[in-house]
XYZ file of C-alpha atoms in Angstrom:
771
model
C -42.199 17.330 18.961
C -41.845 16.166 15.364
C -44.719 18.234 13.967
C -42.472 19.916 11.387
C -41.799 16.509 9.819
C -45.405 15.303 9.809
C -46.634 16.804 6.545
C -47.995 13.886 4.533
C -45.844 14.046 1.378
C -45.705 10.582 -0.184
C -46.753 11.679 -3.694
C -44.116 14.445 -3.606
C -41.050 12.268 -4.259
C -38.978 14.562 -6.449
C -35.746 12.885 -7.600
C -36.303 10.221 -10.303
C -34.147 7.127 -10.327
C -34.321 3.548 -11.690
C -33.752 0.216 -9.986
C -33.302 -3.086 -11.791
C -35.727 -5.073 -9.703
C -35.002 -8.172 -11.754
C -31.439 -8.186 -10.362
C -32.855 -9.054 -6.985
C -35.204 -11.739 -8.264
C -32.952 -13.459 -10.799
C -29.299 -14.112 -11.495
C -29.708 -12.462 -14.902
C -29.857 -8.693 -15.437
C -33.042 -8.063 -17.401
C -33.581 -4.712 -19.069
C -36.885 -3.244 -20.023
C -37.528 -3.890 -23.753
C -38.038 -0.962 -26.039
C -41.258 -2.498 -27.392
C -43.881 -4.483 -25.520
C -44.250 -7.954 -26.995
C -47.502 -9.701 -27.847
C -47.778 -10.702 -24.167
C -50.486 -8.273 -22.918
C -52.044 -9.545 -19.665
C -54.510 -7.312 -17.915
C -54.711 -6.585 -14.178
C -57.289 -9.310 -13.560
C -55.120 -11.952 -15.240
C -52.032 -10.918 -13.258
C -53.976 -11.026 -9.970
C -55.249 -14.505 -10.826
C -51.701 -15.690 -11.450
C -50.435 -14.256 -8.142
C -53.370 -15.914 -6.355
C -52.424 -19.180 -8.005
C -48.752 -18.797 -6.934
C -49.376 -17.589 -3.372
C -48.132 -20.899 -1.961
C -45.184 -21.069 -4.352
C -43.010 -17.937 -3.908
C -40.423 -19.127 -6.470
C -43.045 -19.202 -9.212
C -44.405 -15.852 -8.058
C -40.904 -14.337 -8.275
C -40.326 -15.795 -11.712
C -43.681 -14.516 -12.925
C -43.012 -11.026 -11.566
C -39.617 -11.002 -13.294
C -41.250 -12.124 -16.555
C -43.791 -9.318 -16.307
C -40.995 -6.802 -15.733
C -39.087 -8.090 -18.755
C -42.151 -7.740 -20.935
C -42.643 -4.144 -19.858
C -45.840 -4.704 -17.892
C -46.775 -1.569 -15.899
C -47.805 -2.563 -12.403
C -50.547 -0.777 -10.529
C -51.610 -0.643 -6.897
C -53.549 -3.935 -7.075
C -50.764 -6.003 -8.672
C -48.083 -4.533 -6.383
C -50.254 -5.219 -3.316
C -50.854 -8.824 -4.383
C -47.122 -9.460 -4.861
C -46.213 -7.708 -1.561
C -48.601 -10.046 0.330
C -46.742 -13.075 -1.025
C -43.323 -11.661 -0.095
C -44.497 -10.693 3.390
C -46.100 -14.058 4.036
C -42.910 -15.910 3.092
C -40.729 -13.391 4.979
C -38.684 -12.477 1.902
C -37.466 -9.172 3.302
C -34.561 -8.686 0.893
C -36.922 -9.027 -2.046
C -39.266 -6.580 -0.353
C -36.398 -4.067 0.028
C -35.773 -4.070 -3.705
C -39.473 -4.046 -4.539
C -40.186 -0.958 -2.426
C -37.227 0.884 -3.926
C -38.751 0.170 -7.332
C -42.184 1.257 -6.099
C -40.724 4.557 -4.835
C -39.202 5.101 -8.287
C -42.604 4.374 -9.860
C -44.294 6.934 -7.592
C -41.794 9.613 -8.649
C -42.338 8.942 -12.341
C -46.130 8.636 -12.118
C -47.743 11.354 -9.923
C -51.066 9.485 -10.015
C -49.475 6.560 -8.180
C -50.110 7.210 -4.459
C -48.108 5.133 -1.981
C -50.592 5.676 0.830
C -53.277 4.180 -1.447
C -51.042 1.141 -1.963
C -50.970 0.526 1.811
C -54.710 1.160 2.091
C -55.230 -1.518 -0.554
C -52.689 -3.822 1.089
C -54.492 -3.793 4.438
C -58.058 -3.778 3.030
C -60.210 -6.283 4.921
C -57.209 -7.274 7.083
C -57.336 -7.377 10.855
C -54.331 -5.228 11.696
C -53.378 -6.776 15.043
C -50.165 -8.862 14.881
C -50.479 -9.448 11.166
C -47.635 -10.730 8.978
C -48.161 -7.731 6.675
C -46.641 -5.505 9.398
C -43.243 -6.187 7.918
C -44.307 -4.167 4.865
C -44.380 -1.062 7.086
C -40.864 -1.700 8.386
C -39.401 -2.537 5.004
C -40.897 0.532 3.340
C -39.425 2.808 6.044
C -36.031 1.141 5.602
C -36.272 1.671 1.837
C -36.913 5.392 2.347
C -34.045 5.638 4.813
C -31.644 3.779 2.520
C -32.443 6.441 -0.109
C -31.853 9.219 2.484
C -35.516 10.240 2.245
C -35.664 11.010 5.946
C -38.688 13.345 5.987
C -40.760 10.850 4.005
C -39.714 7.983 6.309
C -40.656 9.960 9.437
C -43.967 11.096 7.979
C -44.908 7.560 6.979
C -43.825 6.104 10.304
C -45.701 8.427 12.638
C -48.412 10.081 10.546
C -49.513 7.088 8.519
C -48.459 3.844 10.196
C -49.091 4.962 13.786
C -52.026 7.345 13.341
C -53.861 5.657 10.474
C -53.303 1.983 11.332
C -52.316 2.337 15.003
C -49.323 0.058 14.441
C -46.261 0.843 16.554
C -42.937 0.757 14.724
C -40.426 -1.916 15.696
C -37.379 -0.803 17.670
C -35.152 -2.303 14.954
C -36.778 -0.154 12.289
C -36.401 2.937 14.495
C -32.761 2.119 15.190
C -32.088 1.914 11.468
C -33.682 5.336 10.950
C -31.985 7.006 13.947
C -28.570 5.593 13.057
C -28.769 6.819 9.462
C -29.856 10.274 10.652
C -26.833 10.453 12.987
C -24.529 9.272 10.184
C -25.702 12.144 7.994
C -25.405 14.758 10.729
C -29.151 15.096 11.319
C -28.706 14.744 15.085
C -31.663 16.928 16.112
C -33.969 14.962 13.821
C -32.631 11.716 15.315
C -33.332 13.010 18.842
C -36.843 13.928 17.743
C -37.487 10.372 16.543
C -35.984 8.981 19.768
C -38.247 11.122 21.961
C -41.307 10.293 19.858
C -40.853 6.502 20.083
C -40.452 6.786 23.857
C -43.670 8.822 24.004
C -45.456 6.130 21.992
C -44.253 3.429 24.380
C -41.672 1.764 22.130
C -38.882 0.539 24.438
C -35.386 1.526 23.242
C -32.764 -1.214 23.422
C -29.008 -1.105 23.947
C -28.432 -0.295 20.310
C -30.871 2.638 20.442
C -29.172 4.163 23.475
C -25.708 3.689 21.965
C -26.761 5.478 18.761
C -28.216 8.377 20.741
C -25.040 8.653 22.839
C -23.009 8.668 19.639
C -25.257 11.334 18.135
C -25.079 13.621 21.181
C -21.302 13.264 21.269
C -21.184 14.084 17.572
C -22.818 17.435 18.295
C -19.882 18.205 20.572
C -21.790 20.659 22.736
C -24.079 18.106 24.389
C -21.706 15.720 26.148
C -23.468 16.240 29.468
C -26.760 15.161 27.887
C -24.928 12.135 26.475
C -23.805 11.135 29.964
C -27.397 11.470 31.198
C -28.527 8.835 28.713
C -26.933 6.290 31.052
C -29.316 7.471 33.794
C -32.235 7.047 31.382
C -31.097 3.478 30.732
C -31.000 2.657 34.447
C -34.473 4.161 34.933
C -35.743 2.031 32.036
C -34.198 -1.074 33.619
C -31.612 -1.468 30.861
C -28.027 -2.108 31.973
C -25.502 -0.178 29.845
C -23.329 -2.598 27.882
C -19.831 -2.292 26.426
C -21.195 -0.938 23.142
C -22.861 2.017 24.909
C -19.713 2.846 26.855
C -17.566 2.490 23.727
C -19.827 5.008 21.948
C -19.492 7.469 24.850
C -15.715 7.020 25.094
C -15.356 7.538 21.341
C -17.510 10.670 21.542
C -15.337 12.164 24.286
C -12.156 11.397 22.351
C -13.516 12.913 19.139
C -14.183 16.126 21.070
C -10.559 16.423 22.273
C -11.402 15.006 25.690
C -9.332 11.840 25.410
C -8.107 12.153 29.003
C -11.702 11.951 30.216
C -12.436 9.155 27.738
C -9.567 7.135 29.167
C -10.824 7.769 32.710
C -14.242 6.385 31.753
C -12.554 3.342 30.230
C -10.496 2.741 33.385
C -13.531 3.129 35.659
C -15.373 0.671 33.473
C -12.490 -1.776 33.788
C -12.359 -1.411 37.596
C -15.958 -2.586 37.758
C -14.846 -5.788 35.954
C -17.121 -4.971 33.036
C -16.082 -6.232 29.592
C -14.306 -3.672 27.441
C -14.080 -3.975 23.699
C -10.845 -3.396 21.811
C -12.743 -0.694 19.921
C -12.871 1.468 23.078
C -9.089 1.288 23.481
C -8.633 2.101 19.805
C -10.915 5.150 20.199
C -8.790 6.487 23.077
C -5.528 5.883 21.209
C -6.955 7.627 18.130
C -8.056 10.550 20.299
C -4.641 10.991 21.917
C -2.951 10.723 18.505
C -5.257 13.396 17.072
C -4.415 15.614 20.044
C -0.723 14.843 19.401
C -0.361 13.341 22.881
C 1.702 10.408 21.695
C 3.086 9.514 25.128
C -0.435 9.027 26.497
C -1.428 7.065 23.387
C 1.549 4.770 23.889
C 0.605 4.255 27.558
C -2.902 3.184 26.534
C -1.343 0.828 23.983
C 0.765 -0.875 26.667
C -2.220 -0.926 29.034
C -4.245 -2.615 26.328
C -1.609 -5.330 25.924
C -1.345 -5.729 29.721
C -5.081 -6.391 29.868
C -4.665 -9.191 27.344
C -6.367 -7.322 24.488
C -4.388 -7.812 21.287
C -3.902 -4.581 19.292
C -4.920 -4.948 15.659
C -3.574 -3.315 12.516
C -5.773 -0.256 13.047
C -4.302 0.446 16.503
C -0.727 -0.006 15.291
C -1.326 2.226 12.278
C -2.695 5.030 14.477
C 0.468 5.100 16.592
C 2.847 4.641 13.662
C 1.262 7.527 11.755
C 1.277 9.658 14.910
C 4.996 9.137 15.511
C 5.753 9.721 11.828
C 3.840 12.993 12.015
C 6.060 14.310 14.845
C 9.208 12.913 13.208
C 9.893 10.221 15.817
C 11.013 7.658 13.260
C 12.669 5.411 15.834
C 9.423 4.671 17.707
C 7.467 4.367 14.466
C 9.853 1.705 13.182
C 9.905 -0.173 16.504
C 6.091 -0.361 16.428
C 6.116 -1.365 12.772
C 8.563 -4.202 13.396
C 6.561 -5.318 16.450
C 3.387 -5.397 14.365
C 4.980 -7.454 11.586
C 6.593 -9.840 14.096
C 3.109 -10.641 15.436
C 1.934 -11.683 11.998
C -0.197 -8.591 11.441
C -0.062 -7.709 7.765
C 1.056 -4.234 6.813
C -0.072 -2.256 3.773
C 1.209 0.390 1.403
C -0.368 3.251 3.400
C 1.706 2.548 6.536
C 4.788 1.785 4.454
C 4.410 5.112 2.638
C 3.930 6.898 5.947
C 7.312 5.644 7.230
C 9.021 6.383 3.909
C 7.556 9.903 3.906
C 8.814 10.477 7.457
C 12.337 9.407 6.455
C 12.177 11.673 3.416
C 11.040 14.634 5.524
C 14.018 14.099 7.823
C 16.418 14.173 4.870
C 17.226 10.450 5.182
C 17.026 9.809 1.452
C 19.493 6.903 1.410
C 17.444 5.138 4.066
C 14.280 5.752 2.033
C 15.807 3.888 -0.908
C 17.064 1.015 1.268
C 13.776 0.700 3.168
C 11.797 0.749 -0.077
C 13.839 -2.194 -1.377
C 13.371 -4.090 1.917
C 9.598 -3.604 1.776
C 9.404 -4.657 -1.847
C 11.499 -7.768 -1.230
C 9.285 -8.701 1.738
C 6.275 -8.876 -0.579
C 4.489 -5.688 0.563
C 2.489 -4.132 -2.280
C 3.764 -0.592 -2.862
C 1.514 1.830 -4.712
C 2.186 4.943 -6.764
C 2.510 7.079 -3.620
C 5.337 4.923 -2.232
C 7.083 4.941 -5.599
C 6.832 8.710 -5.793
C 8.522 9.031 -2.386
C 11.455 6.857 -3.459
C 11.633 8.721 -6.798
C 11.913 11.981 -4.869
C 14.685 10.593 -2.636
C 16.620 9.208 -5.605
C 16.358 12.606 -7.303
C 17.648 14.381 -4.187
C 20.566 11.935 -4.125
C 21.337 12.859 -7.726
C 20.266 9.412 -8.976
C 17.564 10.573 -11.362
C 18.500 7.892 -13.906
C 17.903 5.182 -11.266
C 14.460 6.653 -10.644
C 13.734 6.625 -14.384
C 14.758 2.963 -14.556
C 12.213 2.150 -11.837
C 9.392 3.485 -13.998
C 9.265 0.109 -15.754
C 8.281 -1.479 -12.434
C 5.289 0.858 -12.221
C 4.239 -0.043 -15.759
C 4.513 -3.777 -15.024
C 2.187 -3.237 -12.032
C -0.243 -1.315 -14.281
C 0.172 1.812 -12.173
C -0.012 4.842 -14.453
C 2.160 7.908 -13.955
C 0.264 10.843 -12.531
C 1.037 14.544 -12.251
C 2.840 14.043 -8.910
C 5.302 11.593 -10.497
C 6.040 14.020 -13.321
C 6.528 16.880 -10.869
C 8.989 14.775 -8.864
C 11.101 14.092 -11.952
C 10.977 17.765 -12.961
C 12.325 18.682 -9.519
C 14.954 15.920 -9.739
C 16.411 17.154 -13.019
C 16.398 20.745 -11.719
C 18.334 19.598 -8.639
C 20.755 17.787 -10.968
C 21.403 21.054 -12.815
C 19.557 19.938 -15.957
C 16.746 22.504 -16.381
C 16.502 21.714 -20.112
C 15.598 18.070 -19.351
C 13.156 19.271 -16.656
C 11.433 21.455 -19.271
C 11.209 18.455 -21.616
C 9.539 16.388 -18.873
C 7.130 19.285 -18.251
C 6.247 19.350 -21.963
C 5.819 15.557 -22.046
C 3.452 15.800 -19.071
C 1.267 18.230 -21.040
C 1.358 16.024 -24.138
C 0.187 13.049 -22.053
C -2.943 14.999 -21.168
C -1.968 16.152 -17.675
C -2.735 19.807 -17.133
C 0.080 21.223 -14.953
C -1.131 22.527 -11.611
C 0.344 25.363 -9.570
C 2.711 22.946 -7.782
C 4.251 21.733 -11.057
C 4.691 25.310 -12.288
C 6.248 26.352 -8.979
C 8.713 23.445 -8.954
C 9.926 24.143 -12.483
C 10.078 27.932 -11.924
C 12.110 27.484 -8.717
C 14.461 25.128 -10.580
C 14.926 27.605 -13.423
C 15.736 30.412 -10.975
C 18.131 28.122 -9.100
C 19.938 27.319 -12.358
C 20.264 30.998 -13.386
C 17.426 30.957 -15.925
C 15.456 33.867 -14.484
C 13.992 35.010 -17.825
C 12.687 31.530 -18.618
C 11.220 31.285 -15.111
C 9.303 34.561 -15.502
C 8.122 33.477 -18.959
C 6.892 30.152 -17.526
C 4.944 31.913 -14.775
C 3.338 34.245 -17.309
C 2.321 31.152 -19.289
C 0.834 29.694 -16.094
C -1.433 32.720 -15.658
C -2.451 32.582 -19.353
C -3.441 28.921 -18.827
C -5.819 29.986 -16.059
C -3.702 28.597 -13.204
C -3.774 31.026 -10.301
C -0.412 31.747 -8.626
C -0.303 31.131 -4.882
C 1.863 32.435 -2.036
C 4.614 29.950 -2.964
C 4.656 31.316 -6.534
C 5.125 34.883 -5.301
C 7.803 33.694 -2.866
C 9.710 31.946 -5.672
C 9.621 35.068 -7.885
C 10.799 37.428 -5.134
C 13.607 35.195 -3.875
C 14.584 34.228 -7.432
C 14.912 37.840 -8.567
C 16.903 38.726 -5.449
C 19.269 35.796 -5.980
C 19.889 37.139 -9.497
C 20.734 40.530 -8.016
C 17.512 42.056 -9.357
C 16.398 43.466 -6.024
C 14.591 46.461 -7.521
C 12.468 44.185 -9.714
C 11.711 42.025 -6.680
C 10.672 45.131 -4.699
C 8.429 46.272 -7.537
C 6.764 42.862 -7.737
C 6.383 42.785 -3.948
C 4.761 46.233 -3.870
C 2.289 45.367 -6.652
C 0.873 42.412 -4.701
C -2.401 43.446 -3.073
C -2.566 40.551 -0.631
C 0.680 39.698 1.138
C 0.876 36.615 3.296
C 3.500 36.015 5.956
C 5.342 33.755 3.468
C 5.610 36.620 0.971
C 6.938 39.035 3.595
C 9.407 36.344 4.628
C 10.558 35.991 1.009
C 11.273 39.721 0.707
C 13.127 39.755 4.027
C 15.166 36.722 2.934
C 15.818 38.350 -0.426
C 17.207 41.474 1.209
C 19.417 39.346 3.450
C 20.752 37.307 0.516
C 21.501 40.520 -1.383
C 23.374 41.939 1.612
C 20.792 44.683 2.200
C 20.583 44.020 5.926
C 19.229 47.427 6.896
C 16.321 47.045 4.482
C 15.550 43.548 5.697
C 15.539 44.794 9.264
C 13.277 47.729 8.427
C 10.761 45.531 6.608
C 10.761 42.979 9.409
C 10.086 45.657 12.025
C 7.414 47.211 9.786
C 5.388 44.011 9.406
C 5.777 43.262 13.098
C 4.476 46.694 14.116
C 2.144 48.042 11.460
C 1.617 45.316 8.874
C -1.616 43.565 7.987
C -0.266 40.369 9.524
C -0.960 39.777 13.185
C 0.380 37.194 15.579
C -2.940 35.343 15.147
C -2.238 34.837 11.438
C -1.660 31.132 10.691
C 2.044 30.369 10.427
C 3.052 33.818 11.751
C 5.044 32.602 14.740
C 6.882 29.899 12.826
C 7.849 32.125 9.899
C 8.539 35.111 12.151
C 11.189 33.056 13.930
C 12.744 32.199 10.573
C 12.750 35.846 9.464
C 13.947 36.985 12.876
C 16.880 34.564 12.779
C 17.739 35.546 9.195
C 17.836 39.264 9.978
C 19.687 38.746 13.232
C 22.266 36.478 11.585
C 22.790 39.010 8.773
C 23.353 41.835 11.285
C 25.776 39.696 13.285
C 27.628 38.667 10.108
C 28.163 42.330 9.307
C 29.462 42.919 12.823
C 26.550 45.244 13.625
C 26.089 43.726 17.055
C 24.614 46.864 18.581
C 21.760 46.876 16.071
C 21.325 43.118 16.458
C 21.027 43.431 20.239
C 18.480 46.235 19.875
C 16.365 44.024 17.629
C 16.808 41.111 20.049
C 15.672 43.179 23.063
C 12.823 44.774 21.073
C 11.218 41.393 20.451
C 11.838 40.244 23.998
C 9.862 43.274 25.219
C 7.006 42.321 22.886
C 6.805 38.902 24.488
C 8.359 37.191 21.501
C 10.625 34.550 23.067
C 13.671 33.780 20.889
C 14.436 30.125 20.288
C 17.745 28.314 20.886
C 18.955 29.176 17.349
C 18.439 32.899 17.884
C 20.126 32.863 21.292
C 23.065 30.894 19.871
C 23.510 33.421 17.029
C 23.787 36.251 19.562
C 26.062 34.276 21.917
C 28.390 33.430 19.014
C 28.595 37.092 18.001
C 29.582 38.147 21.529
C 32.160 35.358 21.715
C 33.642 36.422 18.374
C 34.162 39.920 19.807
C 35.654 38.415 22.992
C 32.688 39.729 25.057
C 32.370 36.526 27.069
C 30.551 38.135 29.982
C 27.709 39.284 27.696
C 27.663 35.847 26.059
C 27.366 34.130 29.434
C 24.640 36.538 30.552
C 22.610 35.626 27.457
C 23.243 31.935 28.117
C 21.879 32.278 31.664
C 18.886 34.281 30.381
C 18.098 31.549 27.861
C 18.103 28.851 30.521
C 16.014 30.964 32.887
C 13.299 31.181 30.178
C 13.176 27.385 29.972
C 14.933 27.187 26.600
C 17.253 24.191 26.541
C 20.696 24.840 25.016
C 21.749 22.410 22.295
C 25.168 21.009 21.436
C 25.838 23.954 19.078
C 25.286 26.450 21.912
C 27.829 24.674 24.089
C 30.254 24.418 21.150
C 30.043 28.193 20.685
C 30.699 28.812 24.399
C 33.708 26.475 24.458
C 35.139 27.973 21.290
C 34.748 31.444 22.770
C 36.430 30.397 26.003
C 39.447 28.905 24.195
C 39.840 31.976 22.008
C 39.873 34.386 24.915
C 42.980 36.533 25.008
C 44.450 35.500 28.350
C 43.408 31.844 27.987
C 46.171 30.133 29.933
C 45.361 32.172 32.982
C 41.723 30.992 32.894
C 42.780 27.345 32.797
C 45.172 27.674 35.688
C 42.879 29.816 37.818
C 40.520 27.259 39.289
C 39.339 29.580 42.074
C 38.807 32.799 40.166
C 36.021 34.944 41.641
C 33.228 36.621 39.704
C 30.380 35.408 37.567
C 32.597 35.004 34.485
C 34.717 32.387 36.211
C 31.755 30.019 36.525
C 31.940 29.298 32.793
C 35.296 27.600 32.570
C 35.705 24.625 30.233
C 35.089 22.024 32.931
C 31.972 23.909 34.078
C 30.577 24.033 30.548
C 31.160 20.298 30.082
C 29.533 19.543 33.462
C 26.547 21.696 32.506
C 26.227 19.751 29.251
C 26.222 16.483 31.155
C 23.523 17.721 33.538
C 21.379 18.805 30.575
C 21.849 15.299 29.098
C 23.344 16.634 25.880
C 25.835 14.285 24.261
C 28.923 15.887 22.697
C 29.459 15.387 18.983
C 32.574 15.340 16.800
C 32.464 19.116 16.334
C 32.576 19.885 20.052
C 35.366 17.333 20.566
C 37.289 19.014 17.745
C 36.925 22.386 19.499
C 38.227 20.832 22.728
C 41.191 19.146 21.022
C 42.092 22.280 19.052
C 41.699 24.469 22.134
C 43.863 22.335 24.391
C 46.511 21.984 21.692
C 46.731 25.770 21.390
C 47.090 26.277 25.158
C 49.807 23.632 25.206
C 47.795 21.078 27.163
C 48.498 18.188 24.827
C 47.604 15.532 27.394
C 43.975 16.744 27.540
C 43.842 16.906 23.740
C 44.901 13.260 23.499
C 42.363 12.292 26.172
C 39.487 13.841 24.246
C 40.645 12.264 20.962
C 40.621 8.861 22.656
C 37.109 9.601 23.952
C 35.934 10.079 20.379
C 37.252 6.642 19.450
C 35.698 5.044 22.569
C 32.302 6.561 21.746
C 32.611 5.221 18.189
C 32.310 8.672 16.701
C 34.111 9.317 13.417
C 36.807 12.038 13.661
C 36.705 14.237 10.561
C 39.450 16.051 8.685
C 39.357 19.046 11.046
C 39.670 16.806 14.117
C 42.695 14.942 12.730
C 44.292 18.215 11.593
C 43.960 19.758 15.065
C 45.708 16.788 16.704
C 48.305 16.589 13.923
C 49.140 20.252 14.480
C 49.642 19.573 18.202
C 51.964 16.631 17.532
C 54.055 18.734 15.166
C 54.204 21.653 17.618
C 55.569 19.317 20.314
C 58.028 17.663 17.939
C 56.350 14.235 17.929
C 57.272 13.614 14.288
C 56.893 9.816 14.300
C 53.418 9.983 15.853
C 52.514 12.767 13.424
C 53.515 10.553 10.460
C 51.400 7.662 11.826
C 48.406 9.992 12.220
C 48.950 11.455 8.742
C 48.989 7.953 7.209
C 45.749 7.115 9.057
C 44.173 10.243 7.617
C 45.313 9.350 4.112
C 43.836 5.846 4.416
C 40.472 7.472 5.130
C 40.761 9.848 2.174
C 41.493 12.918 4.327
C 44.127 15.513 3.423
C 45.277 18.145 5.970
C 45.813 21.780 4.854
C 48.947 22.456 2.774
C 50.831 24.403 5.540
C 50.451 21.411 7.875
C 51.665 19.009 5.178
C 54.651 21.271 4.455
C 55.520 21.486 8.146
C 55.319 17.682 8.462
C 57.675 17.234 5.502
C 60.184 19.694 6.984
C 60.140 17.899 10.332
C 60.530 14.496 8.659
C 63.556 15.764 6.667
C 65.006 17.353 9.793
C 64.555 14.119 11.773
C 66.305 12.125 9.052
C 69.246 14.544 9.018
C 69.614 14.274 12.784
C 69.483 10.470 12.519
C 72.059 10.508 9.686
C 74.428 12.756 11.655
C 74.329 10.288 14.508
C-alpha cells in the first residue's frame, strides 16, 4: 500500500541546515571555531575515550561537546559509539538533538550514509529486544520533526522492518501519523495506519483518535471516520472520551454541529465521561455556522452538567454575538466570565469595543475603554485604535492625540492603521489640511501608505470640497505602485457626482473595464444625489437585466437592495409614483423580495398622496410575504390615517364596512402590539399631533402621559404638538407651564407657536385686569 514511499533515499537529504548540538549537551552555546586548535585526536583515540566513558554518561557528554567545540568531524564509527552510550542510559532528548545533527551532516557530506551508520550500530548485536531499538524510534521522530515524511516512512518500513525485522513502536507511529494529519497529508497517514495494522502493530486509543481526526479533516470521509469505532470494537479496544471528542470536533468543523451535538448527548446518556473539549468543539461549530441560539443552549447544558466553561468557551460565544451585533448578550457573557474569576484579555475586550463602534455607539466605546483600563486589563494597539476612531467620530480628535502618550509609555509603536484613523478623524472634523499633514508624517516615519489610507484621505478631501486635490492624490497613489480597488473607484464616482461633475463621473465609470457591484452602486447613488433619477433607474435596470453582474455575484443581493431603495426613494421624492410602482412590481416578478425599508418607502408615498387603500394593500402584501413591519412602517400608516381628508368621520365610524376600515388608529396600534413592536417617541408624537388636530385633546393627553410612564424622553416636536393643542383649546396657563418645562430642557417651539402663546398670555391678562 505504501510502495510509492518505499524508495530508499537516506543519502538524498536535500535542504541543508545547522543545529547547535552543544546547546542540548551543555548550558553554554558553543560555536564551531574558525580554526581547529592543536587538539587533533584521531578516530581510534575518540573511540577509546567513549569506551572509557561508557559507564559515565556525563563525562561522555562533556567529551562529545569538547570535540564539537574543537571542530572535530565525526564519522560513522564515532557517532555509533556515542549513540550506544545515549541509548544505554535512555537519554532520548540528547538522542533527538544528536540525530538532527547527524541528518544535517548527511546533507552536507554526500559520502555520509545514514543506513551505514545503523549497520555499524547494530554490528554484532543480537537484535531481539535490544536497548539500541530506541535509536530507530528516535531517528524516525527526528525526521518527522523536520517534516521529512518520505524519509521517515522509508526508514521505518523499508529499513527498520525489512532489514532488521524490528517492528516500530505504536508511540513512534502515532507521532508520525499525527504530524502527517497536522500537515494535511491525510492519505499518507492512512497508508501508515494500514501498514502498521498489516505488520501486527496494535493501534491504541491515541492512534484511533488521530485517524478519526484525519478522516474528519478530509471532510468527505465522515462515514469512514464513524467506522473506525467499529474497528476499535473488533480489536477489543473500547473508544474513550478522546476518540469521541475527535469525532465530534470533526463533525462540527464540517458544518455538522447538530450531528456533533447529538453524538455528544448520546455519549452522555451512556454515562460515559465527556471532556470539556467536546463541548467547546460543538459551541465553536455552532458559532462558525452562526447558530448562536444553539451555541448558547450547549453552553447552558455544559454548566448544567457541572462542567465549568473556560475562557476559550466564553470567548467563542462573545465573539459570535459581537459578530451578529448582539452586544447585550456579549456583555452579559463577558460580565459573567469576569465574575467567575476568569481573566479576560485584550482580544475579547477589542471584540466588544469593535462591536460597539460598528453599532455607532462611540460614546460607549470611550466609556468602556476607560472601564477596562481602570480594571487592569492590558489593552493593545488594536483596542487603542478602536477608541481613537470613536473619539474622532465624536469630534474629539485632540483627546485621541493626547492618548498617544499612553501608547508610547507602553512601548506600543504607532502603525499605519493608527495613522489612517487620525487622517479620517481630521477629515471628519473638517480639517483636510491637518489630515494631509498626518499623511505626510506617516510617509516620513517610513510607513508606505496602502490603498486604505489613500482611500480614506481621498474620501475626506471629496467630502470637504477638495475634489482636485483628491484626484491628484489618487494619481499619486497609482504612480507609487498602489493599485486602486473597488472602494477607490466608488469614492471617485460618488465624489465627482457630489461636486456636480456627473459627466466626468460617467466618463470615469465607462473607462473602467471591470465593474463590481460596488462600482455600479456608486454610479446609481451618484445619479440619485445629482437628481438624475431617470438615469439612475435606467442604469439599475440595465445591470439587473443585461449587466455582467449576476445574482450569484458576492454582495449582489445586499448592494442591490441598497441601490433599489435609493432609486425607489428618489422616484418617490419626485412624486413619480407610477414609475416607482412599476419598478417595485418588476422586481417582485423577478423574485426579488423587497425588504421592510423598501415597502415602507412605497407605503409612505401612497399615504402622502392620500391613497390609503393602496398603502394598506401593500402593508398586507408585506406581511403575507413574512416581512415584519417595523415601528417606522406603523408610524407612516398612522400619519397617513390622521392626514386623511375626512379624518373625523373615520374616528367616529367604528363600524365602517370595507377593507379600508380595518386600518383605523386603534387597529394599527393593536396590530403593533400583536407584532411585539414597542412604540417610540416619534410614533407617540404622531398620535398626539393627530389627536390634537382632530380635536380629541383627551386622547392626546393620554398618550403624552404614556410617554412619561414609559420613561421615554419627549422631544421638541412632541412638546410643540401638545403645546399647540393647549393653545387651540384656550388652556393658556397649562400652555405656559408646558412652555417653561420645554425651556428648562433647552427646547424652543417654532416662532408662530411662541407668538400665539404671547398673544394669549396678553389677552388673559387683559381679561383678568378688566375683572
